[in-house]
XYZ file of C-alpha atoms in Angstrom:
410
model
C -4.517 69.048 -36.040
C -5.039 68.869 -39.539
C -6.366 65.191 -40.816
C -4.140 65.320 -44.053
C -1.040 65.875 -41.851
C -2.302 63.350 -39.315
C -2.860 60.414 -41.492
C 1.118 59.376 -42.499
C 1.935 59.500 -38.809
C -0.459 57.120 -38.215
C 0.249 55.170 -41.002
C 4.109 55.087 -39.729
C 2.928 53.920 -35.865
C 0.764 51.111 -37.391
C 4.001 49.845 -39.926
C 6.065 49.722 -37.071
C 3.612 47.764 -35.181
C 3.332 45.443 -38.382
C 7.201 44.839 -38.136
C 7.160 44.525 -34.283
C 5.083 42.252 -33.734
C 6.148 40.415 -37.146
C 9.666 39.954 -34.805
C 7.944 38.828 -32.210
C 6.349 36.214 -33.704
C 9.599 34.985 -35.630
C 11.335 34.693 -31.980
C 12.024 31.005 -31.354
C 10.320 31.196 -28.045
C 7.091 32.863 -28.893
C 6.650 31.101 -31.813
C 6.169 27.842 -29.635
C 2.840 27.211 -27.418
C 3.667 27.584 -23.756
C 5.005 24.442 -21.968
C 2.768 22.592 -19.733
C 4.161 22.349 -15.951
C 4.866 18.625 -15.777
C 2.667 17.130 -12.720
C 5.857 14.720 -10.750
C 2.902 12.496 -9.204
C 1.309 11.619 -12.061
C 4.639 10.921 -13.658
C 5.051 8.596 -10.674
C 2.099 6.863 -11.561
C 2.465 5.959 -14.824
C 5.680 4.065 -13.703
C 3.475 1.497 -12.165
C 2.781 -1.132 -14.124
C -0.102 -4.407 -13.830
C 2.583 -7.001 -15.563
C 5.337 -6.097 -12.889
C 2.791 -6.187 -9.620
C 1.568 -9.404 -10.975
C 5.339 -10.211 -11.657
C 6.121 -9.461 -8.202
C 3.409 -11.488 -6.611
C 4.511 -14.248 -8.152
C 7.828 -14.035 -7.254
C 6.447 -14.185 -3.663
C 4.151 -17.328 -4.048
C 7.299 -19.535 -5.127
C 7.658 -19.709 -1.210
C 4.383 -20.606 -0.559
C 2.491 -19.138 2.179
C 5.439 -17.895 3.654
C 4.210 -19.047 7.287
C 6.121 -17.461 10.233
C 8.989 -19.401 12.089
C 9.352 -21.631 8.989
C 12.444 -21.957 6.596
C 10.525 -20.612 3.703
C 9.398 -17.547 5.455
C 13.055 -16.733 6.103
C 14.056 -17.450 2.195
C 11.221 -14.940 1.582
C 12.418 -12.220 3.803
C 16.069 -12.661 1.982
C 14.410 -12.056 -1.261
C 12.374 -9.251 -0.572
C 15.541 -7.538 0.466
C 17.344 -8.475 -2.660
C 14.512 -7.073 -4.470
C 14.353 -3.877 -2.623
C 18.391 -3.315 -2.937
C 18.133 -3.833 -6.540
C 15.451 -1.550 -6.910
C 17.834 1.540 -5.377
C 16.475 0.939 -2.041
C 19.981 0.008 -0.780
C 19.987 1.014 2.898
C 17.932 -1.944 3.640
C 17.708 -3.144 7.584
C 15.998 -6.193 9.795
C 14.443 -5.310 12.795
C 14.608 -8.463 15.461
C 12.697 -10.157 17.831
C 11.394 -13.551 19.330
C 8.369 -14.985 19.250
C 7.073 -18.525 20.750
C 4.307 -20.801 20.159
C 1.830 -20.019 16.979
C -1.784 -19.885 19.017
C -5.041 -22.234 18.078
C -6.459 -20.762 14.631
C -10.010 -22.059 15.136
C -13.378 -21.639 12.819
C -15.730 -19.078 14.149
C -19.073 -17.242 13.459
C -18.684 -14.762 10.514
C -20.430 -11.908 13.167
C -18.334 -12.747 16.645
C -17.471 -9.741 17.971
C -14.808 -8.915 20.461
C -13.161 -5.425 21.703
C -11.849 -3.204 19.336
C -8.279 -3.828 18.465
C -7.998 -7.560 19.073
C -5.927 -10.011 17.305
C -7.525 -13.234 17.517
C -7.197 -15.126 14.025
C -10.508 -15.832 12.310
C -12.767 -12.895 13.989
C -14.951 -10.134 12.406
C -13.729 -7.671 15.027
C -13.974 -4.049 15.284
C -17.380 -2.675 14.343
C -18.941 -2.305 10.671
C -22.554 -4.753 10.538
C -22.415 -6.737 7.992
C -25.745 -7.411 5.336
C -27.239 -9.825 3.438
C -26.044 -13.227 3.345
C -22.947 -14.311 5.449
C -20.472 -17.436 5.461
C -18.120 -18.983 8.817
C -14.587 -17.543 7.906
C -11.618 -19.413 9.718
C -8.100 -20.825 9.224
C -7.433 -24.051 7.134
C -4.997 -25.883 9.264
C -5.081 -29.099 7.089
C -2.206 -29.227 4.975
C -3.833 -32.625 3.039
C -6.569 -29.788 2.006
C -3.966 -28.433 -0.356
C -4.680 -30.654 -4.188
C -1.446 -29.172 -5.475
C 1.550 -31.544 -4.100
C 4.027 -29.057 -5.009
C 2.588 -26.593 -2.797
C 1.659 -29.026 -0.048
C 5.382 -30.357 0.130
C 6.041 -26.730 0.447
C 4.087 -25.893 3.341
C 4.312 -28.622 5.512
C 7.335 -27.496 7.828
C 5.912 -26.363 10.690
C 6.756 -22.871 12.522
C 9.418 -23.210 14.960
C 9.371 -20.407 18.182
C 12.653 -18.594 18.347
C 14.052 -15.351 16.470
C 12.004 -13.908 14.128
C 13.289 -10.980 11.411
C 11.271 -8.314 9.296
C 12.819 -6.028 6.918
C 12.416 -2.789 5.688
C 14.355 0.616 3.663
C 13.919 4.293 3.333
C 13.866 6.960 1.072
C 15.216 9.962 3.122
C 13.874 13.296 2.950
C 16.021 16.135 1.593
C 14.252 18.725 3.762
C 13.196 16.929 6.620
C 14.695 13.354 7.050
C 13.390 13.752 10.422
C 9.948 12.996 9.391
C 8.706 9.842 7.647
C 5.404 8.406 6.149
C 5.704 4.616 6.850
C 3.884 2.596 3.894
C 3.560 -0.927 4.944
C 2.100 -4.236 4.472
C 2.787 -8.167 6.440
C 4.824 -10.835 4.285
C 3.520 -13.858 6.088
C 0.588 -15.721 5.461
C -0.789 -18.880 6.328
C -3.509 -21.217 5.574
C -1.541 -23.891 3.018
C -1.951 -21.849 -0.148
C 0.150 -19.243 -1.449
C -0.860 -16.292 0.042
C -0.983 -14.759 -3.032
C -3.879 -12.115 -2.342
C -2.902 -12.618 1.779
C -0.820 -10.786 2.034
C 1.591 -11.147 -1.295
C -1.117 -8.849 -3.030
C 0.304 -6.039 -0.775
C 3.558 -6.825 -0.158
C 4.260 -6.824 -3.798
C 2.258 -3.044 -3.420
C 4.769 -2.007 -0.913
C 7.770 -3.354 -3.153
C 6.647 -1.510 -6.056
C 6.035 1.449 -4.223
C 10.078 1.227 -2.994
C 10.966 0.719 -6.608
C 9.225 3.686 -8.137
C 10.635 6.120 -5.155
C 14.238 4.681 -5.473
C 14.487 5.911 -8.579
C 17.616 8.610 -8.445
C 15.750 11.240 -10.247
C 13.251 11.563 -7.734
C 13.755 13.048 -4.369
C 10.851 14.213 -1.372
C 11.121 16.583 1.239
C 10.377 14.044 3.957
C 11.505 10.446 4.431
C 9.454 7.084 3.780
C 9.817 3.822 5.245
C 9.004 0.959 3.358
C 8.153 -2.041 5.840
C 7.451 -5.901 5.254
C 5.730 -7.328 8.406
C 6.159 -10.342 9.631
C 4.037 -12.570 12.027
C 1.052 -10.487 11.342
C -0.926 -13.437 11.406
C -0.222 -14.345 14.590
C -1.371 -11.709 16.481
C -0.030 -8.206 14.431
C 3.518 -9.794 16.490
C 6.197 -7.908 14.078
C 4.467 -4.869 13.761
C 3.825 -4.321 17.855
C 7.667 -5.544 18.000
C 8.449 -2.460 15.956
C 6.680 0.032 18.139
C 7.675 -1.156 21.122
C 11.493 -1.222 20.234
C 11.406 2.282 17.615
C 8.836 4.215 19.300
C 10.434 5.917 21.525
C 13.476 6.771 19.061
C 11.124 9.193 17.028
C 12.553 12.516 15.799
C 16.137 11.749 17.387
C 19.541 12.653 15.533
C 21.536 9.909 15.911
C 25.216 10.683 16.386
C 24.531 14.099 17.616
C 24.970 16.691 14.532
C 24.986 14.003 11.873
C 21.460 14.842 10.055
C 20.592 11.637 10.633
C 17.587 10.483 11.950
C 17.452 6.361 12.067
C 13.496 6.898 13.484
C 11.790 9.805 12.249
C 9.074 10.757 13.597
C 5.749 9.204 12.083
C 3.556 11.623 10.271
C 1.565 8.802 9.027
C 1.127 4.859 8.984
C -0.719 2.938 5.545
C -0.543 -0.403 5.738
C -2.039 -2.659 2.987
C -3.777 -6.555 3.654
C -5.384 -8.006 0.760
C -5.713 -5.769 -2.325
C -7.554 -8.396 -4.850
C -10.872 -9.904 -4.972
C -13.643 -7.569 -4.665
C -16.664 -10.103 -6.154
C -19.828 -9.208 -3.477
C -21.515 -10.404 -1.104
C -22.062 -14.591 -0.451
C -25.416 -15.413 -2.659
C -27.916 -16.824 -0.438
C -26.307 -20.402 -1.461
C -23.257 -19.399 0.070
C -21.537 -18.952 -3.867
C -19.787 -16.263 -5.087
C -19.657 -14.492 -8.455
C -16.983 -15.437 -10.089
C -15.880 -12.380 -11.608
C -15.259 -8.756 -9.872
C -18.057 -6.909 -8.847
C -18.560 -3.643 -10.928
C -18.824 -1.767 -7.738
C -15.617 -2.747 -6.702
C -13.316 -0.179 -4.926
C -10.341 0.748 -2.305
C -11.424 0.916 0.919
C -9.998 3.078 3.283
C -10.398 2.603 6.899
C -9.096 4.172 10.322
C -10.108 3.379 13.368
C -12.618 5.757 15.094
C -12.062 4.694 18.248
C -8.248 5.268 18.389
C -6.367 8.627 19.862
C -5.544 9.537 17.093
C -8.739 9.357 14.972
C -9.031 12.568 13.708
C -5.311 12.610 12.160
C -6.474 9.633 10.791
C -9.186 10.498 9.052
C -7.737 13.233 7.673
C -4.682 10.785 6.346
C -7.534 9.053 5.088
C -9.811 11.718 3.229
C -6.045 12.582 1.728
C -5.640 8.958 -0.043
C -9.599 9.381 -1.514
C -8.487 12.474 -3.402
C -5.565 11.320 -4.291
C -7.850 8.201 -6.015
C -10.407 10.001 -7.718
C -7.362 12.392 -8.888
C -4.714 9.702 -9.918
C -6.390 5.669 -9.924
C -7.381 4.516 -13.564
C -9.987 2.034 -12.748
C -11.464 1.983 -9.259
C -12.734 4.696 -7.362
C -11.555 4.670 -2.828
C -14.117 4.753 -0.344
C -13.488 5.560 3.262
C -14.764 3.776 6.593
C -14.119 4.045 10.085
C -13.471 0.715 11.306
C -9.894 -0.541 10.789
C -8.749 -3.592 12.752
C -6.707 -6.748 13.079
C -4.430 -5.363 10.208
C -0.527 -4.071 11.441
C -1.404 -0.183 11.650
C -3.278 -1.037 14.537
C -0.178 -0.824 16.804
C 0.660 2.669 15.624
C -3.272 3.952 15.524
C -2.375 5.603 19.196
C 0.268 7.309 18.481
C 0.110 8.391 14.904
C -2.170 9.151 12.181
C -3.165 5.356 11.309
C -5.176 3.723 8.354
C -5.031 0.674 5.706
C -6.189 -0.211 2.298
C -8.291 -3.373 1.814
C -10.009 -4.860 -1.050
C -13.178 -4.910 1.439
C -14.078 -3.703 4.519
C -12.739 -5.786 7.028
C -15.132 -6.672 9.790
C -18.718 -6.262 7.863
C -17.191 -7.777 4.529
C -14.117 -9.524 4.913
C -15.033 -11.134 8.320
C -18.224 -12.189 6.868
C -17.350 -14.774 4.096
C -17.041 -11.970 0.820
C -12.964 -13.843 0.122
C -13.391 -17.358 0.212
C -9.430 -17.149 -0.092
C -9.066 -15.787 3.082
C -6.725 -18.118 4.753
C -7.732 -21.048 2.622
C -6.201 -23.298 0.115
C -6.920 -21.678 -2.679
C -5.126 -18.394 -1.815
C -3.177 -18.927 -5.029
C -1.583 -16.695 -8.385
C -3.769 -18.741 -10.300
C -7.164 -17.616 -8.627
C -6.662 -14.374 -9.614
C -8.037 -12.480 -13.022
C -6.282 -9.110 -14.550
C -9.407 -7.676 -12.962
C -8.539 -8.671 -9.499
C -5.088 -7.683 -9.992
C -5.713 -4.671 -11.713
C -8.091 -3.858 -8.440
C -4.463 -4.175 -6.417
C -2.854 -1.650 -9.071
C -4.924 0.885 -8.755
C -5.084 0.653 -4.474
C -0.994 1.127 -5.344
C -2.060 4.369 -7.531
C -3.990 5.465 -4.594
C -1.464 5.045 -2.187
C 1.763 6.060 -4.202
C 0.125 9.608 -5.843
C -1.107 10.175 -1.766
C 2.100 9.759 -0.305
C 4.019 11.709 -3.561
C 1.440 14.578 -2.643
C 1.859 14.534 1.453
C 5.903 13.617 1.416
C 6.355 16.646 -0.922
C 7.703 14.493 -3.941
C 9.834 15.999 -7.423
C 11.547 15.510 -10.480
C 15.547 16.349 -10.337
């Protein structure tokens, strides 16, 4: 073809390219960058907050340690329910039971060892060797040991045997409600303090958790159970109550046909006992630093020894990415010896693990919270360090279970 006769034809393509793609650009869509795909956990996330877990524990200390069989462990119980139903988390229920005498808390050796799995108050049980230096842990059972008269007064009713109550709600599941994730932590304490970081630290964990998955613009394809142990320091009593009355109700529709499911089955069990004070190891003085460690982390532990160890560890490795993925502050780290906490119960016959600000039976067991079960267990021992330690074991633990219970944005 001839050039000259070429050249205007190609000069006509490339004008109506000019105007095409002049439109284009003018379109209201195109002319805006692409929208980012909003990420539901991490909006979840952000609705945790430090000054409303710190609010909550609180909240919890005005009933001071909240001891078992006492009349301030019941007023506790009513208010955690009126704090989950205002949250959303309306379909709140008790599960009941009896329990008798409170046994002998007495001081022992930070390294005693017993079988895996027991329940014996003031034991480093269940494998983990501790280092360095190491103090006697045990109960206080001196109520005089308590300087603050307000908290004393408090305290001093003793625990009663008779019926005991624990309560707990659910977010059901839109796709499977016969399935559930059960994210727990114990309410009592003892010790004539506050239990403030024993076990308020992670009840208040659990609460918030409720409150941020009540909200009525989120929904998840399977169900979670929010649960508030009680008599955990007794022996893990409410928890092993629970299994032995629910256990067997796993997975069942209840009428017939309904779609309901008042047990689903458990996929997965994460309890959390003492969220705060992550300072070290005892100095060879038997001091501790005052502030928190900059090491500090989550620990995540499941129980090697259980039936269900594998399941657990893979529950386990799931929480640790969902830390270094979602928590602001403090990285997770994972171990393999869980005990004397309330997922032990389950750890047979479902995936099983619990967050800790320490391991429990090389650290905790060996003298590295001086709170533990002491007088000083109190709001006021606690920095925004040590609380923000708690926060971010929520973050871990909320983004985990947002991620495995298949959780979005209406």
């Amino acid at each position: 073809m001839n050039d000259r006769l070429a050249q205007p034809k190609t000069k006509r393509v490339l004008r109506i390219i000019s105007v095409v793609t002049a439109l284009l650009l003018a379109s209201p869509v195109l002319a805006q960058p692409a929208a980012r795909t909003v990420d539901p956990v991490r909006v979840l996330v952000k609705r945790l907050d430090l000054e409303r877990y710190k609010a909550t524990i609180k909240g919890l200390t005005q009933f001071g340690d909240r001891r078992q069989g006492t009349a301030r462990n019941r007023a506790a119980i009513d208010w955690i329910e009126g704090q989950l139903k205002s949250y959303g988390c309306t379909n709140t229920e008790r599960l009941t039971y009896t329990f008798g005498d409170e046994p002998v808390h007495r001081v022992a050796p930070a390294r005693a060892v017993v079988d895996i799995g027991s329940d014996e108050p003031g034991l480093s049980v269940g494998g983990g060797r501790s280092r360095g230096a190491t103090l006697q842990t045990g109960v206080n059972s001196n109520p005089n040991a308590q300087p603050d008269a307000r908290v004393r007064a408090l305290n001093t009713p003793p625990a009663i045997p008779g019926p005991r109550e624990e309560v707990y709600c659910t977010k059901i599941g839109t796709g499977h409600p016969g399935e559930m994730y059960i994210i727990s932590a114990h309410m009592d304490g003892i010790g004539f303090g506050e239990a403030a970081n024993d076990d308020g630290s992670g009840t208040a964990l659990v609460m918030e958790l409720a409150r941020v998955f009540s909200s009525p613009d989120i929904q998840t394809d399977r169900s979670i159970r929010f649960i508030l142990w009680n008599n955990e320091e007794t022996g893990l009593n409410g928890a092993k109550a629970y299994v032995d009355q629910r256990a067997a109700l796993q997975g069942k529709e209840s009428p017939a046909g309904s779609g309901r499911y008042p047990e689903p089955k458990w996929l997965g069990v994460i309890q959390h006992d003492m969220m705060l004070f992550d300072h070290g190891m005892p100095r060879a003085d038997g001091s501790m630093s005052p502030v928190q460690r900059p090491e500090a982390d989550v620990n995540i532990e499941f129980q090697s020894a259980s039936k269900r160890a594998a399941q657990s560890q893979e529950l386990a490795w799931a929480l640790h990415a969902a830390n270094e993925r979602y928590a602001t502050d403090y990285p997770a780290a994972v171990g393999r010896h869980m005990t004397n906490t309330d997922s032990t119960p389950f750890m047979d016959l479902a995936p099983a693990v619990s967050l800790r600000e320490n391991d429990r039976g090389a650290q905790v067991g060996s003298g590295w919270d001086p709170q533990w079960h002491q007088p000083t267990d109190l709001y006021t021992t606690y920095s925004d360090k040590d609380f923000l330690l708690g926060l971010n074991a929520a973050q871990t633990t909320l983004s985990a279970t947002a991620r495995l219970a298949g959780a979005t944005l209406r």
